[in-house]
DNA sequence: ATGAACTATGAACCTTGGTTTACAGCAAAT
DNA sequence: ATTTGCTGTAAACCAAGGTTCATAGTTCAT
């Protein structure tokens, strides 16, 4: 598969594919070059990229993903993932509090709006 | 109150106070200048800045806060806040899905890790 | 076989939310 | 009265996650 096809199938711009590659986020097993130096992607890269998108959306940084990919021990990966799960749980609690704050704002209980122009 | 006091009481670096000011995030009612051109903050700015921090942490951008502050009609503010509440709810749903994804990853059900080195 | 479309590269650029720097005036303590 | 510290400014810098640009080779359709 050439870059254009991967781009269309994943929705990621080609520039982003190259950016990920530059960041070492595309393992060699997924990517080689043809006789013209054009990139050739394996079809498995599609699933992989979906996972990468998911993990980035979840709040993993590119650096973290690289660690996750290269981390040799299973237990270290496990630790990273569990930390992220904890982080997500904390975030959920914060979001609940936030909703309450915003609802108070709607009802005029917060004072932020009293500072607004009208 | 001078900048240093506001900084200490809010925990925001002075550079951040100035940054917010540059971004028009500090209404004039909270800020004037003394005879040396030093900033003079009203004490009410403290609550206001707490709210600003909260809203930024919630995922409002500075641009959105500026809109929220300047938006003339109450109903428009209400709309913005309700949209953000909806956004938070969607985010919570996504986080739940994410947790599931990560738990699957832990259990080896996801294929991301199968692409990892070891 | 020639132009349009696709691929490659490195480098510069972008946005967001700030922080740091360089330089200068004012203040408070010794 | 001078050193130390706080205040001011504009402008440069930072990290993340990409995108755009300039330039050049390749391939497909007509």
Tab-separated table of C-alpha atoms (C1' of nucleotides) in Angstrom:
chain	number	residue	atom	x	y	z
A	1	UNK	CA	0.000	0.000	0.000
A	2	UNK	CA	1.234	3.474	-0.806
A	3	UNK	CA	0.911	6.487	1.454
A	4	UNK	CA	-2.129	7.833	-0.315
A	5	UNK	CA	-4.111	4.671	0.276
A	6	UNK	CA	-3.175	4.537	3.949
A	7	UNK	CA	-4.121	8.166	4.223
A	8	UNK	CA	-7.541	7.589	2.701
A	9	UNK	CA	-8.247	4.479	4.749
A	10	UNK	CA	-7.211	5.998	8.078
A	11	UNK	CA	-8.218	9.589	7.486
A	12	UNK	CA	-4.742	10.737	8.480
A	13	UNK	CA	-3.089	13.232	6.126
A	14	UNK	CA	0.064	11.962	4.474
A	15	UNK	CA	1.951	14.705	6.263
A	16	UNK	CA	0.830	13.168	9.548
A	17	UNK	CA	1.965	9.717	8.500
A	18	UNK	CA	5.385	11.136	7.757
A	19	UNK	CA	5.334	13.069	11.002
A	20	UNK	CA	4.616	9.877	12.958
A	21	UNK	CA	7.371	8.123	11.085
A	22	UNK	CA	9.809	10.894	11.939
A	23	UNK	CA	8.795	10.467	15.569
A	24	UNK	CA	9.613	6.743	15.323
A	25	UNK	CA	6.017	5.824	15.863
A	26	UNK	CA	5.829	3.504	12.860
A	27	UNK	CA	7.642	0.223	13.513
A	28	UNK	CA	9.797	-1.028	10.651
A	29	UNK	CA	7.657	-4.112	10.230
A	30	UNK	CA	4.960	-1.893	8.771
A	31	UNK	CA	7.045	0.160	6.435
A	32	UNK	CA	9.561	-0.409	3.682
A	33	UNK	CA	10.554	1.277	0.423
A	34	UNK	CA	10.112	0.275	-3.178
A	35	UNK	CA	12.619	0.705	-5.992
A	36	UNK	CA	11.740	4.404	-6.307
A	37	UNK	CA	12.120	5.013	-2.632
A	38	UNK	CA	8.365	5.263	-2.308
A	39	UNK	CA	6.962	4.148	1.033
A	40	UNK	CA	5.281	0.760	1.086
A	41	UNK	CA	3.007	0.098	4.030
A	42	UNK	CA	1.799	-3.298	5.191
A	43	UNK	CA	-1.951	-3.603	5.547
A	44	UNK	CA	-1.560	-4.298	9.278
A	45	UNK	CA	-0.520	-0.693	9.707
A	46	UNK	CA	-4.178	0.288	9.416
A	47	UNK	CA	-5.213	-1.346	12.684
A	48	UNK	CA	-2.041	-0.158	14.304
A	49	UNK	CA	-2.727	3.437	13.298
A	50	UNK	CA	-6.269	3.213	14.602
A	51	UNK	CA	-4.855	2.133	17.952
A	52	UNK	CA	-2.328	4.927	17.885
A	53	UNK	CA	-5.073	7.456	17.175
A	54	UNK	CA	-7.113	6.024	19.996
A	55	UNK	CA	-4.253	6.158	22.462
A	56	UNK	CA	-3.333	9.707	21.462
A	57	UNK	CA	-6.945	10.745	21.886
A	58	UNK	CA	-6.940	9.119	25.313
A	59	UNK	CA	-4.217	11.451	26.390
A	60	UNK	CA	-1.100	9.433	25.717
A	61	UNK	CA	1.630	11.597	24.242
A	62	UNK	CA	3.726	10.453	21.308
A	63	UNK	CA	6.652	10.007	23.685
A	64	UNK	CA	4.590	7.749	25.891
A	65	UNK	CA	3.514	5.644	22.948
A	66	UNK	CA	7.106	5.221	21.884
A	67	UNK	CA	7.919	4.022	25.374
A	68	UNK	CA	4.931	1.724	25.263
A	69	UNK	CA	6.091	0.250	21.951
A	70	UNK	CA	9.703	-0.184	22.991
A	71	UNK	CA	9.310	-1.044	26.645
A	72	UNK	CA	10.781	-4.486	26.845
A	73	UNK	CA	9.067	-5.865	29.901
A	74	UNK	CA	5.404	-6.694	29.926
A	75	UNK	CA	5.155	-5.566	33.525
A	76	UNK	CA	6.411	-2.085	32.650
A	77	UNK	CA	3.787	-1.746	29.935
A	78	UNK	CA	1.213	-2.925	32.391
A	79	UNK	CA	2.306	-0.265	34.839
A	80	UNK	CA	2.084	2.472	32.219
A	81	UNK	CA	-1.368	1.414	31.177
A	82	UNK	CA	-2.585	1.141	34.741
A	83	UNK	CA	-1.264	4.593	35.508
A	84	UNK	CA	-3.181	5.903	32.553
A	85	UNK	CA	-6.339	4.173	33.747
A	86	UNK	CA	-5.922	5.842	37.124
A	87	UNK	CA	-5.352	9.133	35.410
A	88	UNK	CA	-8.542	8.668	33.442
A	89	UNK	CA	-10.457	7.913	36.602
A	90	UNK	CA	-9.165	11.070	38.242
A	91	UNK	CA	-10.095	12.981	35.126
A	92	UNK	CA	-13.607	11.603	35.246
A	93	UNK	CA	-13.977	12.794	38.816
A	94	UNK	CA	-12.720	16.205	37.807
A	95	UNK	CA	-15.160	16.328	34.943
A	96	UNK	CA	-18.014	15.565	37.306
A	97	UNK	CA	-16.948	18.470	39.482
A	98	UNK	CA	-16.663	20.617	36.388
A	99	UNK	CA	-20.161	19.853	35.346
A	100	UNK	CA	-21.382	20.919	38.729
A	101	UNK	CA	-19.413	24.137	38.430
A	102	UNK	CA	-20.936	24.847	35.038
A	103	UNK	CA	-24.415	24.045	36.259
A	104	UNK	CA	-23.905	26.491	39.114
A	105	UNK	CA	-22.726	29.006	36.582
A	106	UNK	CA	-25.950	28.522	34.655
A	107	UNK	CA	-27.978	29.098	37.780
A	108	UNK	CA	-25.999	32.156	38.712
A	109	UNK	CA	-24.447	30.553	41.766
A	110	UNK	CA	-20.883	31.040	40.575
A	111	UNK	CA	-19.491	34.532	40.507
A	112	UNK	CA	-17.628	34.357	37.252
A	113	UNK	CA	-20.615	35.617	35.319
A	114	UNK	CA	-21.255	38.473	37.708
A	115	UNK	CA	-18.013	39.893	36.351
A	116	UNK	CA	-19.166	39.667	32.797
A	117	UNK	CA	-20.272	42.718	30.936
A	118	UNK	CA	-23.974	42.160	30.935
B	1	UNK	CA	-3.021	44.761	45.472
B	2	UNK	CA	0.129	44.517	43.426
B	3	UNK	CA	0.988	41.735	41.003
B	4	UNK	CA	3.152	39.875	43.460
B	5	UNK	CA	0.367	39.535	45.986
B	6	UNK	CA	-2.099	38.328	43.380
B	7	UNK	CA	0.504	35.880	42.182
B	8	UNK	CA	1.039	34.479	45.660
B	9	UNK	CA	-2.632	34.266	46.490
B	10	UNK	CA	-3.631	32.585	43.247
B	11	UNK	CA	-0.514	30.568	42.595
B	12	UNK	CA	-0.283	32.017	39.107
B	13	UNK	CA	3.144	33.332	38.078
B	14	UNK	CA	3.227	37.044	37.366
B	15	UNK	CA	4.156	36.203	33.800
B	16	UNK	CA	0.866	34.356	33.502
B	17	UNK	CA	-1.094	37.292	34.916
B	18	UNK	CA	0.484	39.493	32.302
B	19	UNK	CA	-0.175	36.886	29.635
B	20	UNK	CA	-3.872	36.771	30.548
B	21	UNK	CA	-3.998	40.539	30.478
B	22	UNK	CA	-2.431	40.587	27.032
B	23	UNK	CA	-5.103	38.150	25.943
B	24	UNK	CA	-7.799	40.531	27.247
B	25	UNK	CA	-8.850	38.057	29.886
B	26	UNK	CA	-8.667	40.563	32.756
B	27	UNK	CA	-11.598	43.000	32.659
B	28	UNK	CA	-10.709	46.620	33.307
B	29	UNK	CA	-12.776	46.679	36.480
B	30	UNK	CA	-10.117	44.519	38.121
B	31	UNK	CA	-7.049	46.326	36.965
B	32	UNK	CA	-5.704	49.862	36.977
B	33	UNK	CA	-2.295	51.514	37.246
B	34	UNK	CA	-0.727	53.576	39.997
B	35	UNK	CA	1.440	56.671	39.584
B	36	UNK	CA	4.449	54.517	38.680
B	37	UNK	CA	2.540	52.571	36.101
B	38	UNK	CA	2.484	49.579	38.446
B	39	UNK	CA	-0.533	47.331	38.116
B	40	UNK	CA	-3.147	47.640	40.841
B	41	UNK	CA	-5.556	44.720	41.111
B	42	UNK	CA	-8.887	44.772	42.936
B	43	UNK	CA	-9.324	42.012	45.479
B	44	UNK	CA	-12.267	40.628	43.511
B	45	UNK	CA	-9.801	39.539	40.854
B	46	UNK	CA	-8.833	36.620	43.087
B	47	UNK	CA	-12.201	34.867	42.803
B	48	UNK	CA	-12.338	35.763	39.161
B	49	UNK	CA	-8.947	34.194	38.489
B	50	UNK	CA	-9.950	31.045	40.337
B	51	UNK	CA	-12.936	30.786	38.045
B	52	UNK	CA	-10.778	31.395	35.011
B	53	UNK	CA	-8.376	28.647	36.085
B	54	UNK	CA	-11.264	26.307	36.641
B	55	UNK	CA	-12.798	27.036	33.258
B	56	UNK	CA	-9.460	26.629	31.479
B	57	UNK	CA	-8.922	23.326	33.237
B	58	UNK	CA	-12.394	22.268	32.149
B	59	UNK	CA	-11.339	22.626	28.575
B	60	UNK	CA	-12.466	26.131	27.745
B	61	UNK	CA	-9.900	27.905	25.606
B	62	UNK	CA	-8.860	31.469	26.305
B	63	UNK	CA	-10.768	32.544	23.222
B	64	UNK	CA	-13.900	30.905	24.532
B	65	UNK	CA	-13.557	32.625	27.888
B	66	UNK	CA	-13.206	35.956	26.170
B	67	UNK	CA	-16.423	35.250	24.305
B	68	UNK	CA	-18.068	34.197	27.540
B	69	UNK	CA	-17.007	37.420	29.226
B	70	UNK	CA	-18.031	39.705	26.398
B	71	UNK	CA	-21.091	37.895	25.138
B	72	UNK	CA	-23.829	40.409	25.702
B	73	UNK	CA	-26.866	38.186	26.007
B	74	UNK	CA	-27.452	35.904	28.924
B	75	UNK	CA	-28.974	33.348	26.621
B	76	UNK	CA	-25.825	33.163	24.524
B	77	UNK	CA	-23.718	32.515	27.603
B	78	UNK	CA	-26.172	29.898	28.647
B	79	UNK	CA	-25.849	28.244	25.271
B	80	UNK	CA	-22.061	28.216	25.473
B	81	UNK	CA	-22.113	26.700	28.925
B	82	UNK	CA	-24.660	24.095	27.961
B	83	UNK	CA	-22.613	23.149	24.934
B	84	UNK	CA	-19.622	22.680	27.190
B	85	UNK	CA	-21.650	20.513	29.553
B	86	UNK	CA	-22.641	18.367	26.606
B	87	UNK	CA	-19.047	18.240	25.516
B	88	UNK	CA	-18.025	17.075	28.976
B	89	UNK	CA	-20.651	14.396	28.907
B	90	UNK	CA	-19.416	13.162	25.564
B	91	UNK	CA	-15.892	13.242	26.924
B	92	UNK	CA	-16.920	11.165	29.916
B	93	UNK	CA	-18.436	8.584	27.602
B	94	UNK	CA	-15.243	8.555	25.575
B	95	UNK	CA	-13.172	8.108	28.691
B	96	UNK	CA	-15.276	5.137	29.697
B	97	UNK	CA	-14.629	3.601	26.293
B	98	UNK	CA	-10.971	4.416	26.681
B	99	UNK	CA	-10.746	2.658	29.979
B	100	UNK	CA	-12.228	-0.394	28.362
B	101	UNK	CA	-9.707	-0.151	25.550
B	102	UNK	CA	-6.851	0.064	28.016
B	103	UNK	CA	-8.188	-2.808	30.076
B	104	UNK	CA	-8.367	-4.889	26.920
B	105	UNK	CA	-4.813	-3.840	26.190
B	106	UNK	CA	-3.794	-5.096	29.625
B	107	UNK	CA	-5.438	-8.399	28.959
B	108	UNK	CA	-3.901	-8.731	25.555
B	109	UNK	CA	-7.196	-8.377	23.741
B	110	UNK	CA	-6.155	-5.310	21.768
B	111	UNK	CA	-3.677	-5.765	18.968
B	112	UNK	CA	-1.603	-2.688	19.599
B	113	UNK	CA	0.717	-4.563	21.913
B	114	UNK	CA	1.099	-7.442	19.515
B	115	UNK	CA	3.005	-4.984	17.368
B	116	UNK	CA	5.310	-4.057	20.182
B	117	UNK	CA	8.824	-5.381	20.378
B	118	UNK	CA	8.443	-7.866	23.141
C	1	DA	C1'	5.661	12.633	-24.909
C	2	DT	C1'	3.846	16.069	-22.233
C	3	DG	C1'	1.070	17.789	-18.451
C	4	DA	C1'	-1.390	16.496	-14.236
C	5	DA	C1'	-1.054	13.975	-10.212
C	6	DC	C1'	1.705	11.447	-6.783
C	7	DT	C1'	6.014	10.735	-4.197
C	8	DA	C1'	10.225	12.290	-1.864
C	9	DT	C1'	13.128	15.538	1.253
C	10	DG	C1'	14.402	19.007	4.783
C	11	DA	C1'	13.185	23.128	6.697
C	12	DA	C1'	10.137	26.570	7.962
C	13	DC	C1'	5.816	27.563	9.766
C	14	DC	C1'	1.506	27.215	12.749
C	15	DT	C1'	-1.368	27.313	17.257
C	16	DT	C1'	-2.008	27.140	22.228
C	17	DG	C1'	-0.782	28.375	26.723
C	18	DG	C1'	2.583	30.021	28.668
C	19	DT	C1'	7.862	31.199	30.268
C	20	DT	C1'	12.237	33.517	29.682
C	21	DT	C1'	15.216	37.247	28.418
C	22	DA	C1'	17.111	41.837	28.027
C	23	DC	C1'	16.810	46.071	29.416
C	24	DA	C1'	15.086	49.922	32.372
C	25	DG	C1'	12.656	52.415	36.203
C	26	DC	C1'	11.152	52.426	41.134
C	27	DA	C1'	11.372	50.893	46.184
C	28	DA	C1'	12.823	49.316	50.593
C	29	DA	C1'	16.486	48.188	53.684
C	30	DT	C1'	21.093	48.797	55.225
D	1	DA	C1'	23.414	56.235	48.638
D	2	DT	C1'	23.762	51.998	47.015
D	3	DT	C1'	22.463	47.275	46.804
D	4	DT	C1'	18.751	44.137	46.505
D	5	DG	C1'	14.351	43.249	44.882
D	6	DC	C1'	10.069	44.291	42.703
D	7	DT	C1'	7.847	46.450	38.638
D	8	DG	C1'	7.525	47.577	33.715
D	9	DT	C1'	7.990	46.496	28.365
D	10	DA	C1'	8.527	44.035	23.986
D	11	DA	C1'	10.180	40.203	21.962
D	12	DA	C1'	12.115	35.784	21.816
D	13	DC	C1'	11.592	31.258	23.257
D	14	DC	C1'	9.380	26.618	24.549
D	15	DA	C1'	6.773	21.967	23.838
D	16	DA	C1'	3.319	19.409	21.337
D	17	DG	C1'	1.351	17.903	17.429
D	18	DG	C1'	1.119	18.783	13.191
D	19	DT	C1'	1.001	21.414	8.347
D	20	DT	C1'	2.996	23.936	4.561
D	21	DC	C1'	6.648	25.090	1.346
D	22	DA	C1'	10.265	24.715	-2.062
D	23	DT	C1'	12.296	21.774	-4.891
D	24	DA	C1'	12.913	17.482	-7.443
D	25	DG	C1'	12.040	12.798	-9.284
D	26	DT	C1'	8.079	9.297	-10.921
D	27	DT	C1'	3.955	7.672	-13.030
D	28	DC	C1'	-0.401	7.796	-15.226
D	29	DA	C1'	-3.598	9.405	-18.737
D	30	DT	C1'	-4.226	11.441	-23.098
